[in-house]
Short mmCIF file of C-alpha atoms in Angstrom, two decimals:
data_model
loop_
_atom_site.label_atom_id
_atom_site.label_comp_id
_atom_site.label_asym_id
_atom_site.label_seq_id
_atom_site.Cartn_x
_atom_site.Cartn_y
_atom_site.Cartn_z
CA MET A 3 -23.10 102.66 159.14
CA TRP A 4 -26.13 103.83 157.72
CA ARG A 5 -27.65 100.51 157.15
CA LYS A 6 -27.31 99.90 160.66
CA LYS A 7 -29.36 103.29 161.90
CA THR A 8 -31.79 102.25 158.98
CA GLU A 9 -32.00 98.98 160.18
CA THR A 10 -32.53 99.77 164.02
CA LYS A 11 -35.22 103.28 162.92
CA ILE A 12 -37.57 100.01 161.06
CA LYS A 13 -37.25 97.85 163.94
CA GLU A 14 -38.55 100.38 166.22
CA ASN A 15 -40.89 101.53 163.93
CA LYS A 16 -42.62 98.24 163.32
CA LYS A 17 -42.17 97.89 167.64
CA GLU A 18 -44.41 100.72 167.55
CA THR A 19 -46.61 99.08 164.70
CA ASP A 20 -46.20 95.54 163.99
CA ILE A 21 -46.63 94.56 167.73
CA PHE A 22 -48.53 91.21 166.84
CA PRO A 23 -48.39 87.97 167.35
CA ILE A 24 -48.12 89.19 171.21
CA LYS A 25 -48.43 87.60 175.07
CA LEU A 26 -52.03 89.12 175.93
CA ASP A 27 -50.71 90.75 179.24
CA LYS A 28 -47.99 92.15 176.92
CA LEU A 29 -50.49 93.88 174.96
CA GLU A 30 -53.07 94.99 178.29
CA LYS A 31 -49.66 96.68 179.30
CA ILE A 32 -49.23 98.72 175.94
CA LEU A 33 -52.73 99.50 175.53
CA LYS A 34 -53.17 101.19 178.94
CA ARG A 35 -49.56 102.91 178.01
CA GLU A 36 -51.10 104.67 175.36
CA PHE A 37 -54.45 105.55 176.65
CA ASN A 38 -52.24 107.08 180.12
CA ASN A 39 -54.00 104.03 182.59
CA ASP A 40 -57.17 105.67 181.23
CA PRO A 41 -60.01 103.33 184.33
CA ASP A 42 -62.01 103.52 181.14
CA LEU A 43 -59.92 101.04 178.80
CA LYS A 44 -61.40 97.76 179.63
CA PHE A 45 -59.44 94.34 178.67
CA ASN A 46 -61.37 91.58 179.97
CA GLN A 47 -59.60 88.44 179.37
CA TYR A 48 -61.35 84.64 178.96
CA THR A 49 -60.10 81.07 177.99
CA VAL A 50 -62.35 79.24 175.32
CA GLY A 51 -61.23 75.95 175.50
CA ASP A 52 -57.85 76.10 175.38
CA LYS A 53 -56.96 79.16 174.21
CA ARG A 54 -56.92 82.86 175.67
CA VAL A 55 -58.92 85.64 173.94
CA ALA A 56 -59.31 89.30 174.45
CA VAL A 57 -62.11 91.86 174.49
CA PHE A 58 -60.64 95.51 175.10
CA PHE A 59 -63.08 99.16 174.04
CA ILE A 60 -63.33 101.74 176.00
CA ASP A 61 -66.76 101.54 178.75
CA TYR A 62 -68.50 105.17 178.03
CA GLN A 63 -68.10 104.66 174.12
CA ILE A 64 -69.74 101.83 173.57
CA ASP A 65 -73.25 100.26 173.86
CA SER A 66 -72.60 97.23 176.10
CA ASP A 67 -76.09 95.39 175.99
CA GLN A 68 -75.24 95.34 172.11
CA VAL A 69 -71.35 94.12 173.52
CA GLN A 70 -73.83 91.20 175.63
CA LYS A 71 -75.25 90.05 173.21
CA GLY A 72 -74.04 90.13 170.11
CA LEU A 73 -70.74 89.11 170.81
CA LEU A 74 -69.90 87.72 174.22
CA THR A 75 -72.38 85.41 173.92
CA PRO A 76 -71.58 83.68 170.75
CA LEU A 77 -67.90 84.55 172.16
CA VAL A 78 -68.25 82.29 174.90
CA HIS A 79 -70.36 79.17 172.84
CA PHE A 80 -67.94 78.92 169.59
CA ASP A 81 -68.41 75.88 168.38
CA ARG A 82 -64.77 74.61 169.09
CA LYS A 83 -65.10 71.09 167.81
CA GLN A 84 -66.30 72.04 164.15
CA LEU A 85 -63.93 75.35 163.37
CA LYS A 86 -60.47 76.13 165.02
CA LEU A 87 -60.50 78.62 167.10
CA SER A 88 -59.20 82.05 164.99
CA ILE A 89 -59.47 85.48 163.93
CA LYS A 90 -60.56 84.83 160.17
CA ASN A 91 -63.10 81.67 161.70
CA LEU A 92 -65.00 84.14 164.62
CA GLN A 93 -65.30 86.45 161.81
CA ASN A 94 -66.98 84.20 158.83
CA ASN A 95 -68.96 82.95 162.04
CA LEU A 96 -70.52 85.31 164.39
CA PRO A 97 -73.87 86.98 163.61
CA LEU A 98 -72.33 90.30 162.86
CA SER A 99 -71.45 91.88 159.60
CA THR A 100 -69.12 94.94 160.21
CA GLY A 101 -66.48 93.31 161.06
CA SER A 102 -63.05 94.10 160.01
CA THR A 103 -59.83 92.98 161.39
CA ILE A 104 -56.65 95.13 161.47
CA ASP A 105 -53.71 94.66 162.42
CA LYS A 106 -52.21 98.40 163.63
CA LEU A 107 -51.56 99.54 166.83
CA GLU A 108 -51.99 103.37 165.52
CA MET A 109 -55.46 101.72 163.84
CA ILE A 110 -56.67 99.98 166.98
CA LEU A 111 -55.92 102.98 168.74
CA SER A 112 -58.09 105.08 166.51
CA LYS A 113 -60.26 103.19 165.96
CA LEU A 114 -60.90 102.72 170.26
CA ILE A 115 -61.86 106.11 170.66
CA ILE A 116 -65.02 105.97 168.32
CA GLY A 117 -66.86 102.83 169.60
CA GLU A 118 -64.98 100.06 168.39
CA VAL A 119 -65.03 96.34 170.43
CA PHE A 120 -61.66 94.35 169.57
CA ILE A 121 -61.64 90.48 170.11
CA TYR A 122 -57.52 89.15 169.98
CA ILE A 123 -56.49 85.32 170.32
CA GLU A 124 -53.28 85.29 172.08
CA GLY A 125 -50.94 83.84 168.95
CA ASP A 126 -52.81 85.80 165.93
CA ASN A 127 -51.35 87.73 164.17
CA GLU A 128 -54.43 90.32 163.42
CA THR A 129 -57.63 91.78 165.80
CA LEU A 130 -61.08 91.57 165.03
CA SER A 131 -63.06 94.56 165.27
CA TYR A 132 -66.33 95.48 165.70
CA LEU A 133 -68.02 98.75 165.93
CA PHE A 134 -70.85 98.82 169.17
CA PRO A 135 -70.62 103.33 169.30
CA ILE A 136 -73.79 104.31 171.75
CA LYS A 137 -73.75 108.41 170.73
CA GLU A 138 -75.96 110.59 172.51
CA SER A 139 -78.15 112.86 170.91
CA ARG A 140 -81.30 115.40 170.91
CA SER A 141 -84.54 114.93 169.44
CA LEU A 142 -85.78 116.75 166.06
CA GLU A 143 -86.59 119.84 167.38
CA LYS A 144 -88.22 123.31 165.92
CA ALA A 145 -85.26 125.80 164.40
CA GLU A 146 -84.42 128.10 166.52
CA THR A 147 -82.32 130.71 164.29
CA GLU A 148 -84.33 130.41 161.32
CA SER A 149 -88.08 130.39 162.25
CA LEU A 150 -90.61 130.21 159.50
CA VAL A 151 -94.47 130.55 159.96
CA LEU A 152 -95.32 128.39 157.31
CA GLY A 153 -93.93 125.01 155.77
CA PRO A 154 -91.45 122.73 157.32
CA LYS A 155 -90.18 123.33 161.03
CA ILE A 156 -87.58 120.90 161.97
CA SER A 157 -84.01 122.04 162.05
CA PHE A 158 -80.74 119.59 162.36
CA THR A 159 -79.53 118.04 164.99
CA GLU A 160 -75.60 117.27 166.12
CA SER A 161 -76.14 113.34 164.50
CA LEU A 162 -74.86 113.50 161.73
CA ALA A 163 -76.73 109.96 160.92
CA LYS A 164 -79.63 111.36 161.95
CA ASN A 165 -78.66 114.94 159.84
CA MET A 166 -78.01 112.93 156.64
CA ASN A 167 -81.49 110.59 157.08
CA ILE A 168 -83.18 113.57 156.74
CA VAL A 169 -81.52 115.21 153.72
CA ARG A 170 -82.03 111.35 152.20
CA TRP A 171 -85.95 111.39 153.69
CA ARG A 172 -86.69 114.69 151.73
CA ILE A 173 -84.64 113.78 148.60
CA LYS A 174 -85.29 110.37 147.05
CA SER A 175 -83.20 109.88 143.86
CA PRO A 176 -79.91 107.30 143.88
CA ASP A 177 -78.23 110.01 142.11
CA LEU A 178 -78.15 111.70 145.82
CA ILE A 179 -74.40 111.24 147.18
CA PHE A 180 -72.70 111.71 150.76
CA GLU A 181 -68.53 110.95 150.06
CA GLU A 182 -66.82 110.82 153.40
CA PHE A 183 -64.07 112.49 154.78
CA LYS A 184 -62.05 112.48 157.74
CA ILE A 185 -61.18 116.46 159.72
CA GLY A 186 -58.84 116.84 162.53
CA THR A 187 -55.76 115.18 163.31
CA LEU A 188 -56.29 115.78 167.46
CA SER A 189 -59.72 115.09 167.60
CA PRO A 190 -61.09 114.01 164.28
CA LYS A 191 -64.64 114.48 162.84
CA ASP A 192 -66.73 112.78 160.56
CA VAL A 193 -67.52 115.45 157.18
CA ARG A 194 -70.04 114.02 154.47
CA LEU A 195 -69.74 116.29 150.80
CA VAL A 196 -73.01 116.08 149.14
CA TYR A 197 -74.73 116.60 145.66
CA MET A 198 -76.79 116.07 142.69
CA LYS A 199 -74.59 113.45 140.98
CA ASN A 200 -77.30 114.54 138.15
CA LEU A 201 -77.07 118.63 138.87
CA ALA A 202 -74.01 119.54 141.16
CA ASN A 203 -70.88 121.16 138.49
CA ASP A 204 -68.16 118.70 139.10
CA ASP A 205 -65.94 121.53 139.30
CA ASP A 206 -67.18 122.41 142.55
CA ILE A 207 -67.21 118.91 143.40
CA GLN A 208 -63.92 118.61 142.66
CA THR A 209 -62.71 122.31 144.38
CA MET A 210 -64.52 121.26 147.15
CA ARG A 211 -63.33 117.99 147.87
CA GLN A 212 -59.98 119.52 147.37
CA ARG A 213 -59.98 121.50 149.82
CA LEU A 214 -61.51 119.12 152.48
CA GLN A 215 -58.32 116.13 151.32
CA GLU A 216 -55.89 119.57 151.27
CA LEU A 217 -57.42 121.03 155.10
CA ASP A 218 -54.91 120.40 157.89
CA VAL A 219 -56.41 121.41 161.52
CA ASP A 220 -55.98 119.90 164.33
CA GLU A 221 -60.13 119.84 164.72
CA VAL A 222 -62.48 121.80 163.61
CA GLU A 223 -65.42 122.66 165.80
CA ASP A 224 -68.19 122.82 163.84
CA ALA A 225 -69.79 123.29 160.51
CA ILE A 226 -69.67 127.78 161.10
CA VAL A 227 -66.14 126.93 161.89
CA LEU A 228 -65.67 124.71 158.70
CA LYS A 229 -66.79 127.28 156.29
CA GLN A 230 -64.54 129.96 157.29
CA TYR A 231 -61.26 127.33 156.71
CA LEU A 232 -62.91 126.53 153.37
CA GLU A 233 -63.95 130.01 152.28
CA ASP A 234 -62.13 131.82 149.12
CA SER A 235 -61.41 134.44 151.44
CA GLN A 236 -60.92 133.88 155.13
CA THR A 237 -60.35 138.19 155.46
CA ASN A 238 -63.55 139.66 154.19
CA LEU A 239 -66.75 140.24 155.80
CA PHE A 240 -69.62 138.75 153.53
CA PRO A 241 -70.41 135.30 154.24
CA GLN A 242 -69.33 132.90 151.59
CA PHE A 243 -71.57 129.96 152.30
CA ASP A 244 -74.99 129.86 152.90
CA ILE A 245 -74.79 127.82 156.59
CA THR A 246 -77.97 125.95 157.31
CA GLU A 247 -81.07 124.51 160.72
CA ARG A 248 -83.27 123.68 158.13
CA PRO A 249 -82.79 120.48 156.35
CA ASP A 250 -85.57 122.47 153.94
CA ARG A 251 -83.34 125.16 153.22
CA PHE A 252 -80.08 122.06 152.68
CA THR A 253 -81.65 120.22 149.84
CA TYR A 254 -83.51 122.92 148.47
CA GLY A 255 -80.00 123.76 147.14
CA VAL A 256 -78.24 120.71 146.91
CA THR A 257 -81.97 120.04 143.85
CA LYS A 258 -80.43 123.85 142.58
CA GLY A 259 -76.90 122.46 141.82
CA LYS A 260 -74.86 123.36 144.58
CA VAL A 261 -73.35 121.31 146.59
CA GLY A 262 -73.66 120.88 150.89
CA ILE A 263 -71.16 120.08 153.79
CA LEU A 264 -73.00 117.74 156.88
CA VAL A 265 -70.49 117.81 160.22
CA GLU A 266 -70.74 115.56 162.37
CA ASN A 267 -71.95 116.69 165.93
CA SER A 268 -72.86 120.10 164.35
CA PRO A 269 -76.41 120.76 164.36
CA SER A 270 -75.98 123.40 160.36
CA GLY A 271 -74.81 122.76 157.65
CA PHE A 272 -73.38 124.84 154.89
CA ILE A 273 -73.93 125.36 150.90
CA ALA A 274 -72.04 126.32 148.28
CA PRO A 275 -71.76 128.16 145.70
CA ALA A 276 -73.30 130.97 147.38
CA THR A 277 -74.44 134.47 146.36
CA MET A 278 -75.14 138.05 148.46
CA PHE A 279 -78.84 137.38 147.25
CA SER A 280 -79.17 133.53 148.04
CA PHE A 281 -79.08 135.10 152.26
CA LEU A 282 -82.01 137.08 150.90
CA GLU A 283 -84.05 134.56 149.88
CA SER A 284 -86.05 131.68 152.37
CA THR A 285 -87.42 128.92 151.71
CA GLU A 286 -90.99 130.39 152.91
CA ASP A 287 -90.97 132.62 149.41
CA LEU A 288 -92.03 129.39 147.89
CA TYR A 289 -94.66 128.23 149.80
CA MET A 290 -96.70 131.31 149.39
CA ARG A 291 -98.00 132.48 146.34
CA TRP A 292 -95.75 133.44 144.25
CA GLN A 293 -97.01 137.30 143.98
CA ALA A 294 -96.23 137.66 147.93
CA GLY A 295 -92.73 135.50 147.30
CA THR A 296 -91.97 138.34 144.86
CA PHE A 297 -92.80 140.70 147.84
CA LEU A 298 -90.96 140.01 150.71
CA ARG A 299 -87.94 139.13 148.56
CA ILE A 300 -87.89 142.90 147.18
CA LEU A 301 -88.48 143.57 150.48
CA ARG A 302 -85.97 142.09 151.63
CA PHE A 303 -83.74 143.66 149.36
CA LEU A 304 -84.83 147.11 150.13
CA ALA A 305 -84.39 146.92 154.29
CA MET A 306 -80.92 146.04 153.15
CA PHE A 307 -80.10 148.85 151.44
CA PHE A 308 -82.31 150.78 154.29
CA SER A 309 -80.21 149.31 156.78
CA ILE A 310 -77.16 150.54 155.89
CA LEU A 311 -77.89 153.86 154.98
CA VAL A 312 -80.34 155.79 157.40
CA THR A 313 -78.34 156.62 160.39
CA PRO A 314 -74.87 157.41 158.10
CA THR A 315 -77.36 159.65 155.58
CA TYR A 316 -78.88 161.09 158.97
CA VAL A 317 -75.41 161.92 160.49
CA ALA A 318 -73.96 163.12 156.95
CA ALA A 319 -77.14 165.83 156.38
CA LEU A 320 -77.37 166.86 159.39
CA THR A 321 -73.36 167.36 159.99
CA TYR A 322 -73.53 168.80 155.76
CA GLN A 323 -76.49 168.63 153.85
CA TYR A 324 -78.74 170.75 155.84
CA ALA A 325 -80.08 171.51 152.56
CA ILE A 326 -82.50 168.06 151.86
CA ILE A 327 -83.97 168.02 154.62
CA PRO A 328 -87.52 169.57 154.58
CA THR A 329 -88.59 172.63 156.43
CA GLN A 330 -90.90 171.26 159.00
CA ILE A 331 -88.72 168.68 159.65
CA LEU A 332 -85.60 170.37 159.53
CA ILE A 333 -87.29 172.47 162.39
CA SER A 334 -88.55 169.19 164.58
CA ILE A 335 -84.82 167.98 164.34
CA GLY A 336 -83.26 170.88 165.23
CA GLN A 337 -86.10 171.60 168.84
CA SER A 338 -85.20 167.55 168.86
CA ARG A 339 -81.35 167.94 169.66
CA ALA A 340 -82.06 171.78 171.46
CA ALA A 341 -80.22 169.85 174.14
CA VAL A 342 -77.76 167.42 172.95
CA PRO A 343 -74.73 168.38 173.71
CA PHE A 344 -72.52 166.34 171.43
CA PRO A 345 -71.99 166.74 167.65
CA PRO A 346 -74.27 163.72 164.98
CA LEU A 347 -71.84 160.88 164.64
CA PHE A 348 -70.96 160.62 168.32
CA GLU A 349 -74.48 160.51 169.00
CA ALA A 350 -75.30 158.11 166.46
CA ILE A 351 -71.92 155.75 167.56
CA LEU A 352 -73.20 156.15 170.81
CA LEU A 353 -76.70 154.62 169.96
CA GLU A 354 -75.43 152.00 168.12
CA LEU A 355 -73.45 150.31 170.52
CA ILE A 356 -76.32 150.73 173.14
CA LEU A 357 -78.46 149.34 170.71
CA GLU A 358 -75.69 146.11 170.03
CA LEU A 359 -74.86 145.65 173.74
CA LEU A 360 -78.66 144.74 174.80
CA ARG A 361 -79.17 143.02 171.42
CA GLU A 362 -75.86 141.06 172.27
CA ALA A 363 -76.93 141.12 175.99
CA GLY A 364 -80.93 139.67 175.50
CA ALA A 365 -78.62 136.84 172.95
CA ARG A 366 -77.01 136.03 176.28
CA LEU A 367 -79.80 135.62 178.10
CA PRO A 368 -81.71 132.62 178.81
CA THR A 369 -85.11 133.56 176.62
CA LYS A 370 -88.23 134.85 178.59
CA VAL A 371 -85.29 136.85 180.46
CA GLY A 372 -83.82 138.17 177.15
CA GLN A 373 -86.86 139.09 175.42
CA THR A 374 -88.10 140.87 178.49
CA MET A 375 -84.33 142.73 178.42
CA GLY A 376 -84.57 143.43 174.69
CA ILE A 377 -88.22 145.71 175.84
CA VAL A 378 -87.45 147.08 178.56
CA GLY A 379 -84.05 147.97 178.13
CA GLY A 380 -84.73 149.26 175.23
CA VAL A 381 -87.16 151.75 176.65
CA VAL A 382 -86.47 152.81 180.16
CA ILE A 383 -82.99 153.38 178.26
CA GLY A 384 -84.21 154.66 174.75
CA THR A 385 -86.65 157.21 177.79
CA ALA A 386 -83.69 158.08 179.73
CA ALA A 387 -81.38 159.32 177.05
CA VAL A 388 -84.04 161.31 175.24
CA GLU A 389 -84.74 162.87 179.22
CA ALA A 390 -81.34 163.99 179.68
CA GLY A 391 -80.27 164.43 176.57
CA LEU A 392 -78.14 162.64 174.89
CA THR A 393 -79.44 161.75 172.72
CA SER A 394 -82.79 163.28 170.39
CA ASN A 395 -86.18 160.85 169.71
CA ILE A 396 -85.53 161.62 166.14
CA LEU A 397 -82.39 159.43 165.71
CA ILE A 398 -83.78 156.42 168.56
CA ILE A 399 -86.56 156.28 165.89
CA VAL A 400 -83.37 156.24 162.84
CA VAL A 401 -81.54 153.92 164.77
CA ALA A 402 -84.33 151.67 165.83
CA MET A 403 -86.15 151.67 162.22
CA SER A 404 -81.81 150.14 160.99
CA ALA A 405 -82.02 147.71 163.37
CA LEU A 406 -86.00 146.12 162.15
CA ALA A 407 -84.49 146.18 158.37
CA SER A 408 -81.51 144.35 159.29
CA PHE A 409 -83.80 141.83 161.03
CA THR A 410 -85.43 141.17 158.16
CA THR A 411 -81.85 138.98 156.67
CA PRO A 412 -83.00 134.86 156.84
CA SER A 413 -79.70 134.33 157.06
CA TYR A 414 -77.59 135.45 161.11
CA LEU A 415 -74.48 135.68 159.51
CA PHE A 416 -75.05 138.07 156.95
CA GLY A 417 -77.95 140.20 158.70
CA THR A 418 -74.53 140.69 161.43
CA THR A 419 -72.84 141.55 157.90
CA ILE A 420 -74.77 144.68 156.95
CA ARG A 421 -74.67 145.59 161.24
CA LEU A 422 -71.13 145.82 160.68
CA ILE A 423 -70.87 147.55 157.34
CA ARG A 424 -72.84 150.26 158.99
CA PHE A 425 -70.46 151.82 161.68
CA PRO A 426 -67.96 152.76 158.91
CA LEU A 427 -70.29 154.17 156.81
CA ILE A 428 -71.95 156.18 160.08
CA ILE A 429 -68.40 157.93 160.58
CA LEU A 430 -67.42 158.96 156.73
CA ALA A 431 -70.89 160.34 156.67
CA GLY A 432 -69.76 162.64 159.70
CA LEU A 433 -66.47 163.26 158.70
CA PHE A 434 -67.19 163.62 154.60
CA GLY A 435 -70.55 163.91 154.72
CA LEU A 436 -72.78 162.22 151.71
CA LEU A 437 -69.64 162.21 149.77
CA GLY A 438 -68.14 159.46 152.26
CA ILE A 439 -70.68 157.61 152.00
CA VAL A 440 -71.09 157.34 148.30
CA PHE A 441 -67.26 156.73 149.03
CA GLY A 442 -67.74 154.28 151.01
CA LEU A 443 -70.78 152.15 149.20
CA ALA A 444 -68.32 152.00 146.31
CA LEU A 445 -65.80 150.65 147.53
CA ILE A 446 -67.81 147.72 149.12
CA ILE A 447 -69.18 147.34 145.32
CA ILE A 448 -66.12 147.38 144.55
CA HIS A 449 -64.97 144.63 146.90
CA ALA A 450 -68.34 142.33 146.30
CA VAL A 451 -67.49 142.59 142.58
CA ARG A 452 -64.05 141.04 143.22
CA LEU A 453 -65.30 138.47 145.52
CA THR A 454 -66.40 134.74 144.80
CA SER A 455 -67.56 131.55 146.43
CA LEU A 456 -66.47 128.54 145.46
CA GLY A 457 -64.88 130.77 142.16
CA ARG A 458 -68.50 132.04 141.30
CA PRO A 459 -69.32 135.55 141.49
CA TYR A 460 -70.64 136.61 144.22
CA LEU A 461 -73.72 139.28 142.85
CA THR A 462 -74.71 136.84 139.39
CA PRO A 463 -76.79 137.36 138.30
CA ILE A 464 -76.32 140.93 138.06
CA TYR A 465 -72.22 140.54 137.37
CA PRO A 466 -72.06 139.01 135.76
CA LEU A 467 -75.37 139.61 133.92
CA GLN A 468 -78.18 136.73 133.25
CA ILE A 469 -80.96 138.40 132.86
CA LYS A 470 -83.14 134.96 132.61
CA ASP A 471 -82.06 133.98 136.14
CA PHE A 472 -83.65 137.50 137.92
CA ASN A 473 -86.90 135.00 138.43
CA LYS A 474 -85.07 132.31 139.79
CA ILE A 475 -82.97 134.31 142.25
CA LEU A 476 -84.14 137.99 142.17
CA PHE A 477 -88.17 137.55 142.93
CA ARG A 478 -90.12 134.20 142.27
CA THR A 479 -92.82 133.94 139.41
CA PRO A 480 -95.33 131.30 138.68
CA PHE A 481 -93.91 127.57 138.52
CA ASN A 482 -95.45 127.28 135.62
CA HIS A 483 -92.65 129.74 134.07
CA THR A 484 -89.54 127.70 135.89
CA SER A 485 -89.01 124.82 133.80
CA LYS A 486 -85.32 126.03 134.03
CA ARG A 487 -82.67 125.88 136.73
CA ALA A 488 -80.83 128.84 137.20
CA LYS A 489 -77.06 129.11 134.62
CA SER A 490 -75.96 131.28 137.50
CA TYR A 491 -74.78 128.10 139.30
CA ARG A 492 -74.05 126.30 136.32
CA PRO A 493 -75.55 122.81 137.46
CA LYS A 494 -75.21 119.50 134.39
CA SER A 495 -78.78 119.62 133.44
CA ILE A 496 -80.77 123.01 133.08
CA ARG A 497 -83.97 121.32 131.84
CA ARG A 498 -86.72 121.25 135.45
CA TYR A 499 -89.84 120.21 134.13
CA SER A 500 -91.46 120.50 130.02
CA LYS A 501 -93.18 123.91 129.72
CA GLU A 502 -94.94 122.97 126.98
CA ASP A 503 -96.56 120.28 129.51
CA ALA A 504 -97.33 122.36 132.52
CA ASN A 505 -99.21 124.96 130.68
CA LYS A 506 -101.88 122.62 129.63
CA THR A 507 -105.14 123.01 130.84
CA ARG A 508 -106.06 121.31 133.53
CA ASP A 509 -109.66 121.33 133.53
CA ILE A 510 -111.45 118.74 133.08
CA ASP A 511 -114.49 118.85 130.13
#
């Protein structure tokens, strides 16, 4: 009984997969059934000599001109006097080099939807397929979310082929590797794992490879979504991989020994492992003199703390610690708050929420309207709030400075994290004063110490301490003092160039 059931199951599976050889009319019915009678599924039948031949494809997925010139015309004029018409002979004699033979129905269905054209000769045991995709993509444009004054201006596009071409164009090395993956069961997407074979740490490559292979999802909408699936922890607030739309930032990370990910239909890529200081680093620092680059990195680092602490400190000082405010400033604050009916905690949260609403509205509206909305809305609402007695003008200055400091972060995701951290610190400051701020900062630091990115410590080179990496991550030094790569990322090769040769005098005697 068990054997009969097994044989029946095998026959049913064979019926669904191994359908060849088959009549053309029956094959057409099966394909139309599988695609729910989609009118864009074209099943064209031809008579070549004494044999019937079918050419089928999805109309909007293929380049019809290439199909006509490269496939149909040579097929109709196939020399049957010298060769027998068969799949093997067609594959060997058609003027195309990417053909493959397929005899499984599931593979045929999956390849039809990506732009492959199939040829089937009635009575044969397999089909012949060629890839003729038509892909719509925008041209290379200027980066929008990561603008620079100096350096390359182009950004990634939604075309994976173009993005790979840009990366290959910037890194002309045979050691540059693109590993191919398919992610998604409902809507598979091409994913590329990018790394330098002679630089990237094998543990990082294997960890990322394993996470991609074990990922079981129906679809991945974008590289930013895939990043969240692959991160070490999906519940914490800090971004663990560095997302970017700039090819120069992407290749800069790859040449430091990191691994990158590119996703089909995504105008962004991401790099791992990342540290907290990676999000405060900009490639523009490299294009400036080292003094200016160092100044900007330190400025961003200080701006991060300023953005997090200035509003909570204001609330704590006015609620509990009056003594830390100079007398003249305290008098000015008292005069500006004389007509405000709310406590500092509620006043600060209200103003921060209004600022976030203005920021979100400006981002969602069209560019010109959004800029006008941000400027006019901020001025009008701020002035009206002060005149109505809902807030003080000093708090408006404090909140505006806090928001301005958060904009200095090159990474939009990390800037959003800074903005979110500010709210619980404001609440702690309103409830417990400076002690609440210290407690909140301690929790953040403990969380960051425990956090990892692709298994690497998130606070390196501060924890664990790598003093020699400070001049490569925390600040910039002249290029003749950066002969080694950062040990924090554990690249295979530490040496970049000879320090002795770099320091030689190049003046002509």
